[in-house]
Every structure is written in structure tokens, then in C-alpha cells.
Amino acid sequence: AVNQFTIKGPHHTRRPDIVLFVNGLPLALIELKNPSDPNADVWKAFQQIQTYKDQIADAFQYNELLVISDGSDALLGSLSSDSERFMAWRTIDGVKLDPLGPFNELQTLVRGVLAPAYLLDYLRYFVLFEDDGHLVKKIAGYHQFHAVRAAIAQVVAASRPDGLPSVRGKGGVVWHTQGSGKSITMTCFAARVMQEPLMENPTIVVITDRNDLDGQLFGVFSLAQDLLREQPVQVESRQDLRAKLANRPSGGIVFATIQKFMPGEDEDSFPLLSDRHNIVVIADEAHRTQYGFEAKLKMPRISPSTAAANDAQVLQAAEPVARYQVGYAQHLRDALPNATFVAF
């Protein structure tokens, strides 16, 4: 495949070992080292790629994936990845880890990423950009790739109006350890679900529980709008939330903090905003605030000074009657009763 592509550079410059083409474009590059050479390990392959970047930059103009291997170890990274961001691909089907046993990382990576069905899906939905002070190209790891694919299948099933009641609306929970790329998973999931034909141009509602998290995640999504094919919008107030979601016919990515789903002082419950079935709610940090289906009786609070007055008219004016109060989980479902919920 290298011979089909004109790589400009000094005539004495080495060329990559393997270049994979998709639709005529060199999208993946593989650099291999001899497994029988004790001085040629996987990091020599990494250093060789850095040399290629300087000497034959044309080879990376369309690059999406970089693979380095010494025949035993095999690591996957992006064009801007440093050595710490080159990671092993430990599964083929997303279920079994290291299915081919030790010393077969290259075979696992080739069959788990570079097989056409996986590779085309990966290139389309799992490459994005972030701003870490400078523009960075980021790619999903195996845990993110397969988590998104599993979540999409669950969301499609849960969003069907004629689906099983036991799964209706239940998109599932995706757990991450700290530092394992939750924001990338969420962005790739949103891109994938937005372009899923069975979802019929869904609306995505991203829920966070703090303003700073809302801004951070909104920034990640905004840099990925080419991948998402939508410009995300951020809700400014409770009134703005209702304006952006009420009677929206389709599409859109809306960011809001969960506190904006609190009913008004004159409301017993949150009003219906949309009864569409193709709304997907993505809840960030869902273990913190997305609770509260049970109604609790909220008793009137009477200050000691007021109680001492023992004046019936004063007491009645000081506090409304007792009423039941529910949490944010119920408010969300009152607003979007047929939505499908995915927690991260």
C-alpha cells in the first residue's frame, strides 16, 4: 500500500512499514520492529514515527491511527499522542480480555481494530479533538469503543415505544475509573446516537450537577461539533431550559445543570416539556444527584418566636401547609416522560 502513495521527503528517508488506505486516503500507519532484535523494542518504533513526522509529514496529513509493535507488544495512539497515550488494545469482541493469550497483542489489535467492520466504525465516530492549551487529536480506547457500541444497542431497544416495559427508558450505566476518559466516551456516544438511523434524529440532553462541570463538558462537545454534526447549546436558566426543550420537533444537543429541573415556587411538579420517544438524557456524575423518586412529606417550618406568639392567623401566614416533595429523578421524568436515560 505504501507504493500507491507518493511520500515526499529526502530520498534517503525510511518509509513506514505499513500504511492502511480507506477510500484512497492513508488513514492508519503501522511501524514494526523485529521481535528477534533485543535492541529494537516497541519504543524504537515510537521514536521512528516521530522521525517520520519531521521528515515525511505528507504521510500524516490524513492520519487517524498510529500502531507501533515489536511483534509481541502492540500499542495504539493518535497523531498527537505522547508515549503515555499509546495504549494496548486488549479485546476483539469487547467481552473477553486478551483472548489470544500473552505475547499476541499485535494479533488482538489487528483483529480488534483494523478489521474492516471495526475500523470503519472507529474512524467515523471515535476520533475527536480537544484543547489542552493546544489542539490535540484524541482517539478512543478499547473500553470506550465497546462501551459506546453496547450503549447504543441498549438505547435503541429502550427508546422503542413498543419495547418491553422492563427496559423502556433504561439506557444503562457506564462506570469509569478516574482518568479513563469519561468525557471522550460521552462525546463519542452522543455522536454515535445522533447518527443512528433507528433513533430518527434524536435530541440529546446532557445533565451535569455543577456549573463548572457543565462548562468543561460543553467545551469538549463544542470542539467535537464536526463529529457531532450539531452545535451544542447551553441552558442559561430554568426559563431558558423550558424554551429550548418544549415542543422541540427533533435534533439538538442541550446542556443543562440538573438544578434547572426544579419546579417553580408555584408549581407542585415540573411541567411536561416533551413526550417524544427519541430523546436521550446523558447524566454526568449520575451517582451524586440523579436520585429522588420517592415523595417525602415536607412539614411547615415554624420559628420559635412565631410559635410563641400562638396566634393562628400569624402561623397560617408564616408558612404554607405541608406538602410532598420529590427529587430530581422524578422532575426529569415529569419533564421528559418517554426519554431514554444513560448514566455515566
Coordinates of C-alpha atoms in Angstrom, one line a residue:
A1 CA 0.0 0.0 0.0
V2 CA 2.9 2.4 0.6
N3 CA 3.8 2.2 -3.1
Q4 CA 0.4 3.6 -4.0
F5 CA 1.1 6.8 -2.1
T6 CA 3.7 9.4 -3.0
I7 CA 5.5 10.3 0.2
K8 CA 7.5 13.5 -0.3
G9 CA 10.8 13.7 1.6
P10 CA 14.6 13.2 1.3
H11 CA 15.3 10.2 -0.9
H12 CA 17.3 8.5 1.8
T13 CA 14.4 8.7 4.4
R14 CA 13.0 5.5 5.6
R15 CA 9.3 4.8 4.8
P16 CA 6.6 3.5 7.1
D17 CA 6.3 -0.3 7.2
I18 CA 2.5 -0.4 6.5
V19 CA 0.1 2.3 5.5
L20 CA -3.7 1.4 5.5
F21 CA -5.8 3.3 3.0
V22 CA -9.6 4.0 3.3
N23 CA -11.2 5.5 0.2
G24 CA -7.8 6.3 -1.2
L25 CA -6.6 8.2 1.9
P26 CA -3.7 7.0 4.2
L27 CA -5.6 6.9 7.5
A28 CA -3.5 4.4 9.6
L29 CA 0.2 3.8 9.8
I30 CA 1.9 0.8 11.3
E31 CA 5.5 0.7 12.4
L32 CA 7.0 -2.7 13.2
K33 CA 10.3 -3.7 14.8
N34 CA 12.0 -7.1 14.5
P35 CA 11.0 -9.3 17.5
S36 CA 14.3 -11.1 17.3
D37 CA 16.3 -8.0 17.8
P38 CA 16.8 -7.3 21.5
N39 CA 17.7 -3.6 20.8
A40 CA 14.5 -3.0 18.7
D41 CA 11.6 -2.7 21.1
V42 CA 8.2 -1.0 20.7
W43 CA 9.6 2.3 21.8
K44 CA 12.1 2.3 19.0
A45 CA 9.0 2.1 16.7
F46 CA 7.6 5.1 18.6
Q47 CA 10.7 7.1 18.0
Q48 CA 10.8 6.1 14.4
I49 CA 7.3 7.6 13.9
Q50 CA 8.5 10.9 15.5
T51 CA 11.2 10.9 12.8
Y52 CA 8.7 10.3 10.1
K53 CA 6.6 13.3 11.3
D54 CA 9.6 15.6 10.8
Q55 CA 10.8 14.1 7.5
I56 CA 7.7 12.9 5.6
A57 CA 4.9 15.0 7.0
D58 CA 2.8 14.3 3.9
A59 CA 2.2 10.7 5.2
F60 CA 0.3 12.1 8.2
Q61 CA -1.9 14.7 6.5
Y62 CA -5.0 12.4 6.8
N63 CA -3.8 10.2 9.6
E64 CA -6.2 8.9 12.2
L65 CA -4.4 6.0 13.9
L66 CA -0.8 5.0 14.6
V67 CA 0.2 1.5 15.6
I68 CA 3.6 0.5 17.0
S69 CA 4.7 -3.0 17.7
D70 CA 7.8 -5.2 18.2
G71 CA 5.9 -8.4 17.3
S72 CA 4.8 -9.0 20.9
D73 CA 3.8 -5.7 22.4
A74 CA 1.4 -3.6 20.3
L75 CA 0.2 -0.1 21.1
L76 CA -2.3 2.3 19.5
G77 CA -2.1 6.1 19.5
S78 CA -3.1 9.2 17.7
L79 CA -1.0 11.7 15.8
S80 CA -0.6 13.9 18.8
S81 CA -0.2 11.2 21.4
D82 CA 2.9 11.1 23.6
S83 CA 4.3 7.8 24.7
E84 CA 2.0 7.6 27.7
R85 CA -1.1 7.8 25.4
F86 CA -0.1 4.8 23.3
M87 CA -2.2 2.1 24.8
A88 CA -2.8 -1.6 24.2
W89 CA -6.0 -2.9 22.6
R90 CA -6.9 -5.8 24.9
T91 CA -10.0 -7.3 23.3
I92 CA -11.5 -8.3 19.9
D93 CA -15.2 -8.6 20.7
G94 CA -15.4 -6.3 23.7
V95 CA -16.2 -9.1 26.1
K96 CA -13.1 -11.2 26.6
L97 CA -9.8 -9.6 27.6
D98 CA -6.6 -10.8 26.0
P99 CA -8.4 -13.6 24.1
L100 CA -5.3 -14.8 22.2
G101 CA -3.2 -15.1 25.4
P102 CA 0.1 -13.4 26.2
F103 CA 2.5 -12.2 23.5
N104 CA -0.3 -11.8 21.0
E105 CA -1.1 -8.2 21.4
L106 CA -0.5 -7.4 17.7
Q107 CA -2.9 -10.1 16.5
T108 CA -5.5 -8.9 19.0
L109 CA -5.1 -5.3 17.9
V110 CA -5.3 -6.1 14.2
R111 CA -8.4 -8.2 14.6
G112 CA -10.0 -5.9 17.2
V113 CA -9.4 -2.5 15.5
L114 CA -8.2 -3.0 11.9
A115 CA -10.8 -5.5 10.8
P116 CA -13.0 -3.5 8.3
A117 CA -16.2 -3.6 10.3
Y118 CA -14.5 -2.3 13.4
L119 CA -12.2 0.1 11.6
L120 CA -14.9 2.0 9.6
D121 CA -17.0 2.4 12.8
Y122 CA -13.9 3.6 14.7
L123 CA -12.8 6.1 12.1
R124 CA -16.3 7.6 11.8
Y125 CA -17.3 8.0 15.5
F126 CA -14.2 7.7 17.7
V127 CA -11.7 10.3 16.7
L128 CA -12.1 13.8 18.1
F129 CA -10.2 17.0 19.1
E130 CA -9.8 18.6 22.5
D131 CA -8.0 21.8 23.6
D132 CA -5.4 21.1 26.3
G133 CA -3.7 24.5 25.7
H134 CA -3.1 23.4 22.2
L135 CA -5.2 21.3 19.8
V136 CA -5.0 17.6 20.5
K137 CA -6.3 14.7 18.4
K138 CA -7.8 12.1 20.7
I139 CA -8.9 8.6 19.9
A140 CA -11.0 6.1 22.0
G141 CA -9.5 3.2 23.9
Y142 CA -11.0 -0.3 23.7
H143 CA -13.1 0.2 26.8
Q144 CA -14.6 3.4 25.3
F145 CA -15.2 1.9 21.9
H146 CA -17.1 -1.1 23.2
A147 CA -18.9 0.7 25.9
V148 CA -20.4 3.1 23.3
R149 CA -21.3 0.2 21.0
A150 CA -23.1 -1.6 23.8
A151 CA -24.8 1.5 25.0
I152 CA -26.1 2.3 21.5
A153 CA -27.7 -1.1 21.2
Q154 CA -29.3 -0.7 24.6
V155 CA -30.6 2.8 23.9
V156 CA -32.2 1.8 20.6
A157 CA -34.0 -1.0 22.4
A158 CA -35.0 1.2 25.3
S159 CA -36.4 4.0 23.2
R160 CA -38.9 1.9 21.2
P161 CA -42.5 2.8 22.2
D162 CA -43.5 -0.8 21.7
G163 CA -40.5 -2.2 23.6
L164 CA -40.5 -4.3 26.7
P165 CA -41.7 -2.3 29.8
S166 CA -38.8 -3.7 31.7
V167 CA -36.2 -1.9 29.5
R168 CA -38.2 1.1 28.3
G169 CA -36.3 4.3 29.0
K170 CA -33.4 2.4 30.7
G171 CA -30.3 3.2 28.6
G172 CA -27.9 1.8 31.3
V173 CA -25.0 2.9 33.4
V174 CA -21.4 3.3 32.2
W175 CA -18.8 3.3 35.0
H176 CA -15.4 4.8 34.6
T177 CA -12.4 4.8 36.9
Q178 CA -10.8 8.2 37.4
G179 CA -8.8 9.4 34.4
S180 CA -10.2 6.8 32.0
G181 CA -11.7 9.3 29.6
K182 CA -15.3 9.7 30.5
S183 CA -15.8 12.9 28.6
I184 CA -14.5 11.2 25.4
T185 CA -16.8 8.3 25.9
M186 CA -19.8 10.6 26.4
T187 CA -18.9 12.6 23.3
C188 CA -18.4 9.6 21.1
F189 CA -21.7 8.1 22.4
A190 CA -23.5 11.3 21.6
A191 CA -22.1 11.4 18.0
R192 CA -23.0 7.8 17.5
V193 CA -26.5 8.0 18.8
M194 CA -27.2 11.3 16.9
Q195 CA -26.4 9.5 13.6
E196 CA -28.2 6.2 14.4
P197 CA -30.9 5.8 11.8
L198 CA -33.2 4.0 14.2
M199 CA -33.2 7.0 16.5
E200 CA -34.7 9.2 13.8
N201 CA -32.7 12.4 14.6
P202 CA -32.9 12.4 18.4
T203 CA -32.4 15.2 20.8
I204 CA -29.6 14.8 23.3
V205 CA -29.9 16.4 26.8
V206 CA -26.7 16.4 28.8
I207 CA -27.2 16.8 32.5
T208 CA -24.5 17.8 35.0
D209 CA -24.7 18.8 38.6
R210 CA -22.3 21.8 38.8
N211 CA -21.8 24.8 36.6
D212 CA -18.0 24.2 36.2
L213 CA -18.6 20.7 35.0
D214 CA -21.3 21.9 32.7
G215 CA -18.8 24.4 31.1
Q216 CA -16.0 21.8 30.9
L217 CA -18.1 19.2 29.2
F218 CA -19.7 21.7 26.9
G219 CA -16.3 22.8 25.8
V220 CA -15.3 19.2 24.9
F221 CA -18.5 18.8 22.9
S222 CA -18.1 22.1 21.2
L223 CA -14.7 21.2 19.9
A224 CA -16.2 18.0 18.5
Q225 CA -19.1 19.6 16.6
D226 CA -17.7 18.2 13.3
L227 CA -18.0 14.8 14.8
L228 CA -21.4 15.5 16.3
R229 CA -22.7 17.4 13.3
E230 CA -24.5 19.6 15.7
Q231 CA -23.6 22.8 17.6
P232 CA -24.3 22.2 21.3
V233 CA -26.3 24.8 23.2
Q234 CA -26.0 25.7 26.9
V235 CA -29.1 26.4 29.0
E236 CA -28.8 29.7 31.0
S237 CA -31.8 29.5 33.3
R238 CA -34.9 27.4 34.2
Q239 CA -37.0 29.5 31.8
D240 CA -34.3 29.0 29.0
L241 CA -34.4 25.2 29.6
R242 CA -38.2 25.2 29.0
A243 CA -37.8 27.3 25.9
K244 CA -35.1 25.1 24.4
L245 CA -36.8 21.8 25.1
A246 CA -40.6 22.5 24.9
N247 CA -42.1 21.3 21.7
R248 CA -38.7 20.8 20.0
P249 CA -39.5 18.6 17.0
S250 CA -36.1 16.8 16.6
G251 CA -32.4 17.1 16.8
G252 CA -30.2 19.3 19.0
I253 CA -27.7 18.8 21.9
V254 CA -28.8 20.7 25.0
F255 CA -26.6 21.1 28.1
A256 CA -28.2 21.9 31.5
T257 CA -27.4 21.5 35.2
I258 CA -29.9 19.3 37.0
Q259 CA -30.9 22.1 39.3
K260 CA -32.7 23.8 36.4
F261 CA -35.3 21.0 36.6
M262 CA -36.5 22.3 39.9
P263 CA -40.2 23.3 39.8
G264 CA -41.2 26.9 40.3
E265 CA -42.4 28.0 43.7
D266 CA -46.0 28.0 42.5
E267 CA -45.7 24.5 40.9
D268 CA -46.3 21.2 42.6
S269 CA -44.4 19.3 39.9
F270 CA -42.2 20.0 36.9
P271 CA -44.3 20.6 33.7
L272 CA -44.1 18.3 30.7
L273 CA -41.6 19.6 28.1
S274 CA -41.7 16.8 25.5
D275 CA -43.3 13.4 25.2
R276 CA -41.1 12.3 22.3
H277 CA -39.5 8.8 22.5
N278 CA -36.3 9.8 20.7
I279 CA -34.9 12.0 23.5
V280 CA -31.7 10.7 25.1
V281 CA -30.7 12.1 28.5
I282 CA -27.0 11.7 29.3
A283 CA -26.4 12.2 33.0
D284 CA -22.9 13.0 34.1
E285 CA -21.8 12.2 37.6
A286 CA -25.1 10.4 38.0
H287 CA -24.2 8.8 41.3
R288 CA -24.4 12.2 43.0
T289 CA -27.7 13.9 42.4
Q290 CA -29.9 11.9 40.0
Y291 CA -31.9 10.4 42.8
G292 CA -35.3 11.0 44.4
F293 CA -38.3 9.1 43.0
E294 CA -39.9 8.8 46.5
A295 CA -42.1 11.6 47.7
K296 CA -41.3 13.0 51.1
L297 CA -43.6 15.0 53.2
K298 CA -42.2 18.4 53.8
M299 CA -43.6 19.9 57.1
P300 CA -44.1 23.6 57.6
R301 CA -41.2 25.2 59.4
I302 CA -42.2 27.5 62.3
S303 CA -39.7 29.7 64.1
P304 CA -39.7 29.6 67.9
S305 CA -40.7 33.3 68.1
T306 CA -43.7 32.7 65.8
A307 CA -44.7 29.6 67.7
A308 CA -44.6 31.5 70.9
A309 CA -47.0 34.1 69.6
N310 CA -49.6 31.3 69.5
D311 CA -51.6 33.3 67.0
A312 CA -53.5 31.2 64.5
Q313 CA -53.6 33.9 61.9
V314 CA -49.8 34.6 62.2
L315 CA -49.0 30.9 61.9
Q316 CA -51.1 30.5 58.8
A317 CA -49.5 33.5 57.1
A318 CA -45.9 32.4 58.1
E319 CA -45.8 29.0 56.3
P320 CA -47.8 27.2 53.7
V321 CA -49.3 23.8 54.5
A322 CA -47.3 20.6 54.5
R323 CA -46.8 19.1 51.0
Y324 CA -45.0 16.2 49.4
Q325 CA -41.6 16.8 47.7
V326 CA -39.7 14.6 45.2
G327 CA -36.2 14.6 44.0
Y328 CA -34.5 15.4 40.7
A329 CA -35.0 12.0 39.2
Q330 CA -38.8 12.5 39.2
H331 CA -38.6 16.0 38.0
L332 CA -36.6 14.8 35.0
R333 CA -39.1 12.2 34.1
D334 CA -42.0 14.6 34.6
A335 CA -40.4 16.9 32.0
L336 CA -39.4 14.1 29.6
P337 CA -41.5 11.1 30.4
N338 CA -40.6 9.0 27.3
A339 CA -36.9 9.8 27.2
T340 CA -34.2 7.2 27.5
F341 CA -31.6 7.8 30.3
V342 CA -28.0 6.9 30.2
A343 CA -25.9 7.4 33.3
F344 CA -22.1 8.0 33.5

